[in-house]
CSV table of C-alpha atoms in Angstrom, one decimal:
chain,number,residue,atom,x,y,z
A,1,UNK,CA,98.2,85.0,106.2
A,2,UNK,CA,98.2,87.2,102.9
A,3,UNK,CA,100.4,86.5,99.9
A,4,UNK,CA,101.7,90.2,100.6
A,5,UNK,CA,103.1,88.6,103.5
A,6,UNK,CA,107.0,87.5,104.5
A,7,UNK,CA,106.5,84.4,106.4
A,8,UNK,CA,109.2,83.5,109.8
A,9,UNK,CA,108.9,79.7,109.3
A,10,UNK,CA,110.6,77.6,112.2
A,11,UNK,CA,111.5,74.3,112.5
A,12,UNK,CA,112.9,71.3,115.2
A,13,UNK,CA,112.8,68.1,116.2
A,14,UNK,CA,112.3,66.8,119.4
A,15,UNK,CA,112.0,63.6,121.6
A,16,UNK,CA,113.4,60.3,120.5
A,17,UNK,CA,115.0,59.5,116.7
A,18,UNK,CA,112.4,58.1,114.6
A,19,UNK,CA,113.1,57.3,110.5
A,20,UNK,CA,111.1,60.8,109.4
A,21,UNK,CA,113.0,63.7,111.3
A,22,UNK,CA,115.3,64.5,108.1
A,23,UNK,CA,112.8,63.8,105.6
A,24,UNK,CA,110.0,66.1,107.4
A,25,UNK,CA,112.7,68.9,106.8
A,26,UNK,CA,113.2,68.2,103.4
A,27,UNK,CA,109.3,68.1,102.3
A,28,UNK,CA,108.7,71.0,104.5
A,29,UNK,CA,111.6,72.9,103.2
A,30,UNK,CA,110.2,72.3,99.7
A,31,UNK,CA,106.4,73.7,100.2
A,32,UNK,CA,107.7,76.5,101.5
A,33,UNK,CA,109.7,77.4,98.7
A,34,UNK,CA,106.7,75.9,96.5
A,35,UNK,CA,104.6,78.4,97.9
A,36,UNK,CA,107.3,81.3,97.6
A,37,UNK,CA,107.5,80.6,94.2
A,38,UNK,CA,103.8,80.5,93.3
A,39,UNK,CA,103.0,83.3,95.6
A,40,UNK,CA,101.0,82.1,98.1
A,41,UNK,CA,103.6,84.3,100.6
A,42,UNK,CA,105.8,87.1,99.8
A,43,UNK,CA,108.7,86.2,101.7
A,44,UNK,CA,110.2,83.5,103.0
A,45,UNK,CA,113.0,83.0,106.0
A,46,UNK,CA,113.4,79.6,107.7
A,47,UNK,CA,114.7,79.1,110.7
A,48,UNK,CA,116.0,76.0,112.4
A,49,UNK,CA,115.9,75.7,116.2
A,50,UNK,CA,118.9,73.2,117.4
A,51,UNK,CA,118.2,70.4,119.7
A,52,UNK,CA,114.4,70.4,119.9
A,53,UNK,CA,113.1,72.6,122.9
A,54,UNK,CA,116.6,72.6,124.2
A,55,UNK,CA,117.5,75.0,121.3
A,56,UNK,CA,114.3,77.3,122.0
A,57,UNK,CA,115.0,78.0,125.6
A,58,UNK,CA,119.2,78.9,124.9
A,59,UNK,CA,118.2,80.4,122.0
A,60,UNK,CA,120.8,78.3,119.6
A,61,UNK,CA,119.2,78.8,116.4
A,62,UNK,CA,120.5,79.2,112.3
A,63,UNK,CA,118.5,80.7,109.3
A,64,UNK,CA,119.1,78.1,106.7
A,65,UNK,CA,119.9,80.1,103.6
A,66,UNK,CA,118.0,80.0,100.7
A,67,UNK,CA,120.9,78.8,98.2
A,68,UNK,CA,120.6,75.4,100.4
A,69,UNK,CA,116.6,74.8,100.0
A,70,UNK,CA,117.6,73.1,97.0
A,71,UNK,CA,119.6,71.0,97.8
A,72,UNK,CA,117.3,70.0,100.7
A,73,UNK,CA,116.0,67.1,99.0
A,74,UNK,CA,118.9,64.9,100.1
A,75,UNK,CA,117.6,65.0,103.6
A,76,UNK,CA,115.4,62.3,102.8
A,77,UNK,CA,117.9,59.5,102.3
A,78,UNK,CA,119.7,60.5,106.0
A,79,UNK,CA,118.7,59.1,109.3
A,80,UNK,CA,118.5,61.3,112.3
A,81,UNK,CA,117.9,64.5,112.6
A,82,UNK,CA,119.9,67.5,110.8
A,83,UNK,CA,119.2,69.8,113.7
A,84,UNK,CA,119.4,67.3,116.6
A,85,UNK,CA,116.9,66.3,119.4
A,86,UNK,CA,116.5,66.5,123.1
A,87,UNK,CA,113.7,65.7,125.7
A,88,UNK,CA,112.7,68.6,127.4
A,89,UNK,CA,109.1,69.6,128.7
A,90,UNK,CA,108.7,73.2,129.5
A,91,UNK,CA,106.0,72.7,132.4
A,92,UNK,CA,108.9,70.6,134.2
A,93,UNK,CA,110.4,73.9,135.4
A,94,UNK,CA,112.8,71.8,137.6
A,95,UNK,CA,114.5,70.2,135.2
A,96,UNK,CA,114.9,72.9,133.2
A,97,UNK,CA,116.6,74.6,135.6
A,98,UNK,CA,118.5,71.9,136.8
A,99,UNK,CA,120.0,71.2,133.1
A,100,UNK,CA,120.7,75.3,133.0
A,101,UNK,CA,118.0,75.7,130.1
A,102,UNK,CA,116.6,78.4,132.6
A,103,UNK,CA,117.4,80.1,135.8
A,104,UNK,CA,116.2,79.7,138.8
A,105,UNK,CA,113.6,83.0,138.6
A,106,UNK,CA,112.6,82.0,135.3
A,107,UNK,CA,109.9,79.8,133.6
A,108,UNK,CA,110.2,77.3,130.7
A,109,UNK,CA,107.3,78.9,128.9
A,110,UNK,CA,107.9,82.4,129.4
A,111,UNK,CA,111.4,81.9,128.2
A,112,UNK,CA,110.3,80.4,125.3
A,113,UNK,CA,107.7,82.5,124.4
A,114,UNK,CA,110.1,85.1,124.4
A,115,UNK,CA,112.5,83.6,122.0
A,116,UNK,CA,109.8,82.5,119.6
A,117,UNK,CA,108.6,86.5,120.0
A,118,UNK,CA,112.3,88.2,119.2
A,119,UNK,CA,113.0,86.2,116.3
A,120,UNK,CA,109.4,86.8,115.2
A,121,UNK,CA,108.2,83.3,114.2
A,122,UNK,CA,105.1,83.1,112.4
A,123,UNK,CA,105.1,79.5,112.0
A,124,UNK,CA,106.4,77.2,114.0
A,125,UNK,CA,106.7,73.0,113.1
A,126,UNK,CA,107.0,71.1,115.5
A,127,UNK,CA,108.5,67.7,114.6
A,128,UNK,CA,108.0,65.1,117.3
A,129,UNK,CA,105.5,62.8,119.2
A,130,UNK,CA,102.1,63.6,121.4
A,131,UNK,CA,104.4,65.1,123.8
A,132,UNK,CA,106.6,67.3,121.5
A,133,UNK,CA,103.5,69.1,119.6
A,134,UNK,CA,100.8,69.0,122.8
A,135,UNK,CA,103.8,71.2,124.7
A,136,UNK,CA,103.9,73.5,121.1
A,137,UNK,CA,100.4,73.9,121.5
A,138,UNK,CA,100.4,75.3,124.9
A,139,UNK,CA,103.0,77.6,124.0
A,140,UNK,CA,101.0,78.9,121.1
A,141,UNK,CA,98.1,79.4,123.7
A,142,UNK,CA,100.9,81.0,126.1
A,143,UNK,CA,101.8,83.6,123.8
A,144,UNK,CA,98.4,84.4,122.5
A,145,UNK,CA,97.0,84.5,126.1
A,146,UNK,CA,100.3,86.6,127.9
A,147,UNK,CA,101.5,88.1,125.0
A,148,UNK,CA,98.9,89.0,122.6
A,149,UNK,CA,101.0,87.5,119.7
A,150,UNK,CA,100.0,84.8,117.1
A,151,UNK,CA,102.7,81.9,116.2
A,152,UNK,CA,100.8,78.9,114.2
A,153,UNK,CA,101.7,75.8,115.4
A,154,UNK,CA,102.2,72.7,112.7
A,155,UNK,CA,102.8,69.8,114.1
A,156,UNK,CA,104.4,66.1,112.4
A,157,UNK,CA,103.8,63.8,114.6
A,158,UNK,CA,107.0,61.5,114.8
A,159,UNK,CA,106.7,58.2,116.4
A,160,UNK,CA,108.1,54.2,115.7
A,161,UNK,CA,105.4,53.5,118.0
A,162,UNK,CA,102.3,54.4,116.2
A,163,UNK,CA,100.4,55.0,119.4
A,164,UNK,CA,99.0,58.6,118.4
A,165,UNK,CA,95.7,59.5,119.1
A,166,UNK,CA,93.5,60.2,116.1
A,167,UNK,CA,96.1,59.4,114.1
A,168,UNK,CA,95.7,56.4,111.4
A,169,UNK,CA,99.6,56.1,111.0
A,170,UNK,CA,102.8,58.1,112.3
A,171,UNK,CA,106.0,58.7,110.7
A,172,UNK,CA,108.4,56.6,111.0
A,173,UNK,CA,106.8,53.2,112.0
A,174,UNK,CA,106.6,51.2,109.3
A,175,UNK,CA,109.9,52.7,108.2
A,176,UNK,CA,111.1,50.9,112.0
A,177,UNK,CA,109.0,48.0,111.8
A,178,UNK,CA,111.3,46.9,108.2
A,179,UNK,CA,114.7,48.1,109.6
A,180,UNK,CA,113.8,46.0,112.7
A,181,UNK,CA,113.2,42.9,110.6
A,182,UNK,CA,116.6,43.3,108.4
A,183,UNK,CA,118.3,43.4,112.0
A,184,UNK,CA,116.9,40.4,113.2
A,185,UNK,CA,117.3,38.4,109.8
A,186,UNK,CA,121.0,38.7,110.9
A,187,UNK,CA,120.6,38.0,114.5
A,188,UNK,CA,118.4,34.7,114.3
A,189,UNK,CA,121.5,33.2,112.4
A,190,UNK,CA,123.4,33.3,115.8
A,191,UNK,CA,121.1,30.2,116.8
A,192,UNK,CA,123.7,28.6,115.0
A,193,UNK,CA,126.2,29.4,116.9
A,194,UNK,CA,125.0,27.5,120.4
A,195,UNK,CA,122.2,24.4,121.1
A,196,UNK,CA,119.0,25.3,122.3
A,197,UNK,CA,119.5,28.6,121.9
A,198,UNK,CA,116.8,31.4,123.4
A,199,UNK,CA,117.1,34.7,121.3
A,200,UNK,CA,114.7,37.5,122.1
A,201,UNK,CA,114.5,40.3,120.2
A,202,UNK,CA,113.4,43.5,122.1
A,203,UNK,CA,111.2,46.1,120.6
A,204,UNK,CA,110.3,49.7,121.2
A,205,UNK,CA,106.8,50.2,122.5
A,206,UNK,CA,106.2,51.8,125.7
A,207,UNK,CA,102.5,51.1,125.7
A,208,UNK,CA,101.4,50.2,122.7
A,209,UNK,CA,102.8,46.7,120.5
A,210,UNK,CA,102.3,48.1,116.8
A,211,UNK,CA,105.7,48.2,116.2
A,212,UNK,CA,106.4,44.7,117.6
A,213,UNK,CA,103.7,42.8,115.8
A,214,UNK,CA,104.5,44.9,112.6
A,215,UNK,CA,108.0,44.0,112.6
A,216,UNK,CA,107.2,40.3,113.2
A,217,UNK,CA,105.2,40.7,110.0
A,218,UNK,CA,107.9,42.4,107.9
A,219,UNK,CA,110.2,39.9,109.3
A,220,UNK,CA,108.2,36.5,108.7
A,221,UNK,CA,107.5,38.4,105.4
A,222,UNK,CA,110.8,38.5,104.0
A,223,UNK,CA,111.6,34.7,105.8
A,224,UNK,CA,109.1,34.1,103.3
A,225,UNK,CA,110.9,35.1,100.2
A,226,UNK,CA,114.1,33.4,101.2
A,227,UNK,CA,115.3,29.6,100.2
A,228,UNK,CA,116.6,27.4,102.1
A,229,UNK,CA,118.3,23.5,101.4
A,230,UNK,CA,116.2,20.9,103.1
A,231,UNK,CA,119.4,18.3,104.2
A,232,UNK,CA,120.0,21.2,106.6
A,233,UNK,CA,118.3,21.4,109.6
A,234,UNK,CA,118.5,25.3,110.1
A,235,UNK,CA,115.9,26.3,107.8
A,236,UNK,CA,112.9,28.5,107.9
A,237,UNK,CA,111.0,26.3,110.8
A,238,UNK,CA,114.5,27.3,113.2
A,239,UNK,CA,114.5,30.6,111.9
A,240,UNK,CA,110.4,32.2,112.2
A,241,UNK,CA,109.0,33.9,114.7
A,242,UNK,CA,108.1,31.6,117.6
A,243,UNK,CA,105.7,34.1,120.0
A,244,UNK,CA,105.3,37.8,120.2
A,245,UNK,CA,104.3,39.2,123.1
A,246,UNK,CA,103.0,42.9,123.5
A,247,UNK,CA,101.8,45.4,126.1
A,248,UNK,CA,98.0,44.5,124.7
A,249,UNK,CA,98.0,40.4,125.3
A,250,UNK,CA,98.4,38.7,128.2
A,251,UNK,CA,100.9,36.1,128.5
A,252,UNK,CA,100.5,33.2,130.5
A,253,UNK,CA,104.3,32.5,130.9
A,254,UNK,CA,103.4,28.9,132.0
A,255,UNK,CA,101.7,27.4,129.4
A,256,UNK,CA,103.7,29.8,126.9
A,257,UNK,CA,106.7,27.7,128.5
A,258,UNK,CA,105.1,24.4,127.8
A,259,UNK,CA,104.2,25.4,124.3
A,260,UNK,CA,107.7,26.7,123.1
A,261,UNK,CA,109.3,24.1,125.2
A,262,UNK,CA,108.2,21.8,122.5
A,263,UNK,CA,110.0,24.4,119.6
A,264,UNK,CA,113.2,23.9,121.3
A,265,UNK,CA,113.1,20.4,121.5
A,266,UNK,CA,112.4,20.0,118.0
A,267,UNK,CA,114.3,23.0,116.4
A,268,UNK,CA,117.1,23.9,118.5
A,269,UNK,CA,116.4,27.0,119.2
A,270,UNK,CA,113.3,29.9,120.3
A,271,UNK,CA,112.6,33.2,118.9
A,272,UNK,CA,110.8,35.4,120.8
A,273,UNK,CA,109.3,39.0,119.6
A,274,UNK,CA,109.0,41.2,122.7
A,275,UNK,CA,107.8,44.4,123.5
A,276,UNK,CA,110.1,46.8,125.4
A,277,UNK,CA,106.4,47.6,127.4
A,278,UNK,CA,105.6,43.6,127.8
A,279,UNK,CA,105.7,42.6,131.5
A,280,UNK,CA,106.3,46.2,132.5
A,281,UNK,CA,103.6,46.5,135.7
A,282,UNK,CA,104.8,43.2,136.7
A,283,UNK,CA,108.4,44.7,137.1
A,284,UNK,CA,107.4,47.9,138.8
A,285,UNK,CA,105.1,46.1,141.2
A,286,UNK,CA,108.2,44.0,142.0
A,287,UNK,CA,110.4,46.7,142.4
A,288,UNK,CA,108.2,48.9,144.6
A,289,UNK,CA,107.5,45.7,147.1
A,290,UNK,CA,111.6,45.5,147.3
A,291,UNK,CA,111.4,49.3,148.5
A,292,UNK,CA,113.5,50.0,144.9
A,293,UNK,CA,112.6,53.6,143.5
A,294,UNK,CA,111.2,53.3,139.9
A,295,UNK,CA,113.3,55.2,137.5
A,296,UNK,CA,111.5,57.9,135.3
A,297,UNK,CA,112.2,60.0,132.9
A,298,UNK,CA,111.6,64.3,132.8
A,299,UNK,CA,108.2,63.3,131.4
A,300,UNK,CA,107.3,61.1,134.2
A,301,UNK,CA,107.7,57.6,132.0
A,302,UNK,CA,109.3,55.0,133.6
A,303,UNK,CA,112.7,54.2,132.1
A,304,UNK,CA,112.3,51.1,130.3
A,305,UNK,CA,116.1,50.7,129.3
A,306,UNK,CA,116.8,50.6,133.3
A,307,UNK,CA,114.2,48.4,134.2
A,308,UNK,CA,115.1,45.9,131.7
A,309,UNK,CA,112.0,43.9,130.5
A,310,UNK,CA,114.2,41.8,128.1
A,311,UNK,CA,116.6,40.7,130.8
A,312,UNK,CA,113.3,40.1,133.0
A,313,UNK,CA,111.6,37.7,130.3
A,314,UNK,CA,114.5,36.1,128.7
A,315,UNK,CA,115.0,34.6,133.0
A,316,UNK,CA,111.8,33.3,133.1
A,317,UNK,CA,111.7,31.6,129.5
A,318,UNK,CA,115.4,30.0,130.1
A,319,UNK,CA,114.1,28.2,132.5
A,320,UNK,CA,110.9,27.5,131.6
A,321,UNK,CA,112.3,26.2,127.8
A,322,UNK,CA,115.4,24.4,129.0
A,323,UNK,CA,117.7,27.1,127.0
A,324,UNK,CA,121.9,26.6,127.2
A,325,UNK,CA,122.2,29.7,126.4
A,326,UNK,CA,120.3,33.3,125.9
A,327,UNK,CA,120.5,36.1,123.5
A,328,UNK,CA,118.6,39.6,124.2
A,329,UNK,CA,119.2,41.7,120.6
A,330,UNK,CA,117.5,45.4,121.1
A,331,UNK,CA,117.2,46.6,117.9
A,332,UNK,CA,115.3,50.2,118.2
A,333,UNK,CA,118.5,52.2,117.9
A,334,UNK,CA,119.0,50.3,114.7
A,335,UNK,CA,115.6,51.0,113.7
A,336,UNK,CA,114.7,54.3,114.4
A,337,UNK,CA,118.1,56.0,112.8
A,338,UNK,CA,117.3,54.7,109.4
A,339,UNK,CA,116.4,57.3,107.2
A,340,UNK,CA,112.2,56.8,105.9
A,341,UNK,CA,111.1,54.2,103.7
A,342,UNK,CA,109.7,55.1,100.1
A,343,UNK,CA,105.6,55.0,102.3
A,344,UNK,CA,107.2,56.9,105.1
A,345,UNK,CA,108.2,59.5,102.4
A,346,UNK,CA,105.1,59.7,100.7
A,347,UNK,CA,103.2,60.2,104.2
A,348,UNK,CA,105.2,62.9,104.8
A,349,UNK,CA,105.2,64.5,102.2
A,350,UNK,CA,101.6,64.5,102.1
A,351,UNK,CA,101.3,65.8,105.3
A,352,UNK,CA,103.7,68.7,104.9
A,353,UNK,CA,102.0,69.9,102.1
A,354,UNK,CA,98.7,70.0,103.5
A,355,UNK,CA,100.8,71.4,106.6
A,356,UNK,CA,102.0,74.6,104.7
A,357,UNK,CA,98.8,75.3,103.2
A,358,UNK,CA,97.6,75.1,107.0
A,359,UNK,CA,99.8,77.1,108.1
A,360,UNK,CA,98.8,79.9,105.2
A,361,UNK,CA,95.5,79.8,106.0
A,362,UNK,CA,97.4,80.2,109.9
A,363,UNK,CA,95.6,77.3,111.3
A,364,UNK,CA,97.1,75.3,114.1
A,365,UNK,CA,97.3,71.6,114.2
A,366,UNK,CA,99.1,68.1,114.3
A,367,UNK,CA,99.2,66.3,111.0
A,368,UNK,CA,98.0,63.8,110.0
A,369,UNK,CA,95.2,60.9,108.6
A,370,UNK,CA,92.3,61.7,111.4
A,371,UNK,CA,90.8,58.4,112.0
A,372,UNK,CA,87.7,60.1,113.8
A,373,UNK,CA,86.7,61.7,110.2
A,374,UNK,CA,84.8,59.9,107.4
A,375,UNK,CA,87.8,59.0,104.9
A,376,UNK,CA,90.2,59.3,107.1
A,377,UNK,CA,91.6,63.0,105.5
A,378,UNK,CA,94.9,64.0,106.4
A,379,UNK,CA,94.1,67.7,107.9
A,380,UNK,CA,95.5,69.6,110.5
A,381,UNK,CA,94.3,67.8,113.9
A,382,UNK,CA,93.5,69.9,116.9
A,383,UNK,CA,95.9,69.9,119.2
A,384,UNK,CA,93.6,69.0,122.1
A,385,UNK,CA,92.2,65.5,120.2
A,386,UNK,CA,96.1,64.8,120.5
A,387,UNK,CA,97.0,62.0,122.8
A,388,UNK,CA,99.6,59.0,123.2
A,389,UNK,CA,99.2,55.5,124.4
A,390,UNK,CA,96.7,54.2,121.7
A,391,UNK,CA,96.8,50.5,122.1
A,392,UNK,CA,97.1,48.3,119.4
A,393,UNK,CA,94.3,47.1,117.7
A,394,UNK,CA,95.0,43.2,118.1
A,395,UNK,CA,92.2,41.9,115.9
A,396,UNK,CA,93.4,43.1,113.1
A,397,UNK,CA,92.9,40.1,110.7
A,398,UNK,CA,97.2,40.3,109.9
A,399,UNK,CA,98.0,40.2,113.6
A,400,UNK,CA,95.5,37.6,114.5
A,401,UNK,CA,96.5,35.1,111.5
A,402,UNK,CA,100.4,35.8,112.3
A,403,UNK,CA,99.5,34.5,116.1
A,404,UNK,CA,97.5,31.5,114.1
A,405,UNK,CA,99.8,30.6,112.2
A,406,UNK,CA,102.9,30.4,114.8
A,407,UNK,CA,100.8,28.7,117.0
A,408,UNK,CA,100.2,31.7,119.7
A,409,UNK,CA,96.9,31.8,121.5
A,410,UNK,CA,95.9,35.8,122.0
């Protein structure tokens, strides 16, 4: 792009809530008027798309006016997203036809390559996971290959999970992992409320436990920092984390029975960190040999909230501990409507100003610290290095000395 040139900036948010979708706005909001005002561009209209893809194949879209870039600042201290989300992919043309995105006769991507083409987008920012900006990418390659057209694509890639290939960090996650350990700092008191208590706090985490084993950390972290009156017996020892358990590890339920057995007997109570992606082969294997279909998502994922890990854990451990009573606390709606941290911000930020200058210089890419380059620089990622489901590194030295010191073998 030129400096002579009037820029079509777009803009949505897509997939699940994470604590960045507001604040990516807001930072990318302010480059672009940063770079109206220094003249990198000529002209400047933003467009927001409403309810992620959804919003791009109806097309229900606003031009924010340009009295409000301002005041977009304040997006940063609200959770959610402004413009709201959905989950759609455009090569499922069934569903999008099924949820009247798109008739019958018509295709996801042609549809939306259409829309992008009338309103004349020149950049579009896609704000959402490996699915979200991998599906913006082939649209961008749709459009150049059908149409002849040229829309960059700038991706920010949103996820509590942190499971982005090449990504160092995503938006959101440590942002999550905190909120997560406020929520259970409240819930762990309700081992007070019953003897030999089991409370298990569920996660998100399809296929990677970052999230998990970060908020254990945040948690123990701020146990840490509290005080507590010895004479009492519900002190820090009833109130830590007794066992985490991620997609990554194996658990030997047995001997993890034996072990925390020996927690309740002397503390009253268990507290168990679980990934919602712990166990989750286990359960589908069990479902499939009962003839039970395996419920999945428009993306093909299995639907973790119907299948239940928590429920399918928290059974096994009762027994196995000798708990009166169980507690499973979810608390990833908690957690990923918060709005972003003070890092989360500065990430973002970051990587929306080195997206707009991208997108000046009209090259395509996710954002984002690129842990396959010396330095790890935060650049504009090529869209076909981006990939979900990137395990969690559990040799970290923080993760293995939180197992060490609660007394969990990896």
């Amino acid at each position: 792009m030129s400096a002579a040139q009037h820029v079509n900036v777009a803009m949505m948010t897509s997939g699940g809530l994470a604590p960045c979708l507001s604040s990516s706005i807001g930072h990318l909001v302010t480059y672009w008027m940063e770079a109206l005002e220094n003249g990198s561009i000529s002209g400047l209209t933003i467009r927001m798309y409403t309810d992620g893809y959804k919003g791009v194949l109806t097309g229900d879209s606003f031009i924010l006016p340009s009295e409000s870039w301002k005041d977009c600042h304040a997006l940063h201290d609200v959770g959610g997203s402004p413009i709201g989300n959905s989950r759609v992919k455009l090569t499922n043309i069934k569903d999008c036809v099924a949820r009247g995105f798109v008739k019958g006769d018509e295709t996801p991507l042609e549809v939306a390559a259409q829309r992008l083409i009338a309103d004349e987008v020149n950049v579009l920012h896609t704000i959402g996971g490996d699915d979200t900006n991998t599906q913006a990418a082939e649209l961008s390659k749709y459009i150049l290959e059908k149409h002849g057209g040229k829309v960059t694509v700038i991706g920010m890639p949103k996820t509590i999970d942190n499971d982005v290939f090449p990504i160092v960090q995503t938006f959101g996650a440590q942002t999550a992992a905190d909120q997560g350990a406020l929520f259970f700092e409240n819930v762990v008191s309700e081992s007070t409320a019953n003897p030999r208590m089991l409370i298990i706090h569920e996660c998100m985490g399809r296929d990677s436990g970052y999230l998990t084993a970060a908020t254990a950390k945040s948690y123990r972290n701020r146990l840490a920092a509290q005080t507590f009156v010895p004479s009492f017996a519900n002190g820090k020892e009833s109130r830590d984390v007794h066992a985490v358990y991620i997609p990554e590890v194996s658990v030997d339920i047995e001997g993890e029975g034996k072990r925390l057995k020996e927690i309740m007997d002397k503390y009253g109570n268990v507290n168990v960190f679980l990934s919602e992606g712990s166990g989750v082969l286990d359960i589908i294997a069990e479902m499939e040999a009962n003839g039970e279909a395996v419920p999945r998502d428009a993306f093909g994922h299995v639907s973790l909230a119907k299948i239940n890990p928590g429920a399918y854990f928290s059974k096994r451990l009762a027994a196995l501990v000798g708990a009166e009573k169980t507690l499973v606390q979810k608390s990833g709606y908690f957690a990923r409507s918060a709005a972003a941290n003070a890092f989360d911000r500065g990430l973002i930020g970051e990587c929306a100003k080195e997206g707009v200058k991208s997108a000046i210089a009209g090259v395509s890419g996710c954002m984002g610290q690129d842990e396959d380059k010396e330095g790890t620089p935060i650049r504009a990622i090529e869209f076909a290095r981006i990939k979900g489901g990137k395990h969690f590194d559990i040799k970290q030295p923080w993760f293995t000395e939180l197992l060490s010191e609660i007394g969990q073998t990896a």
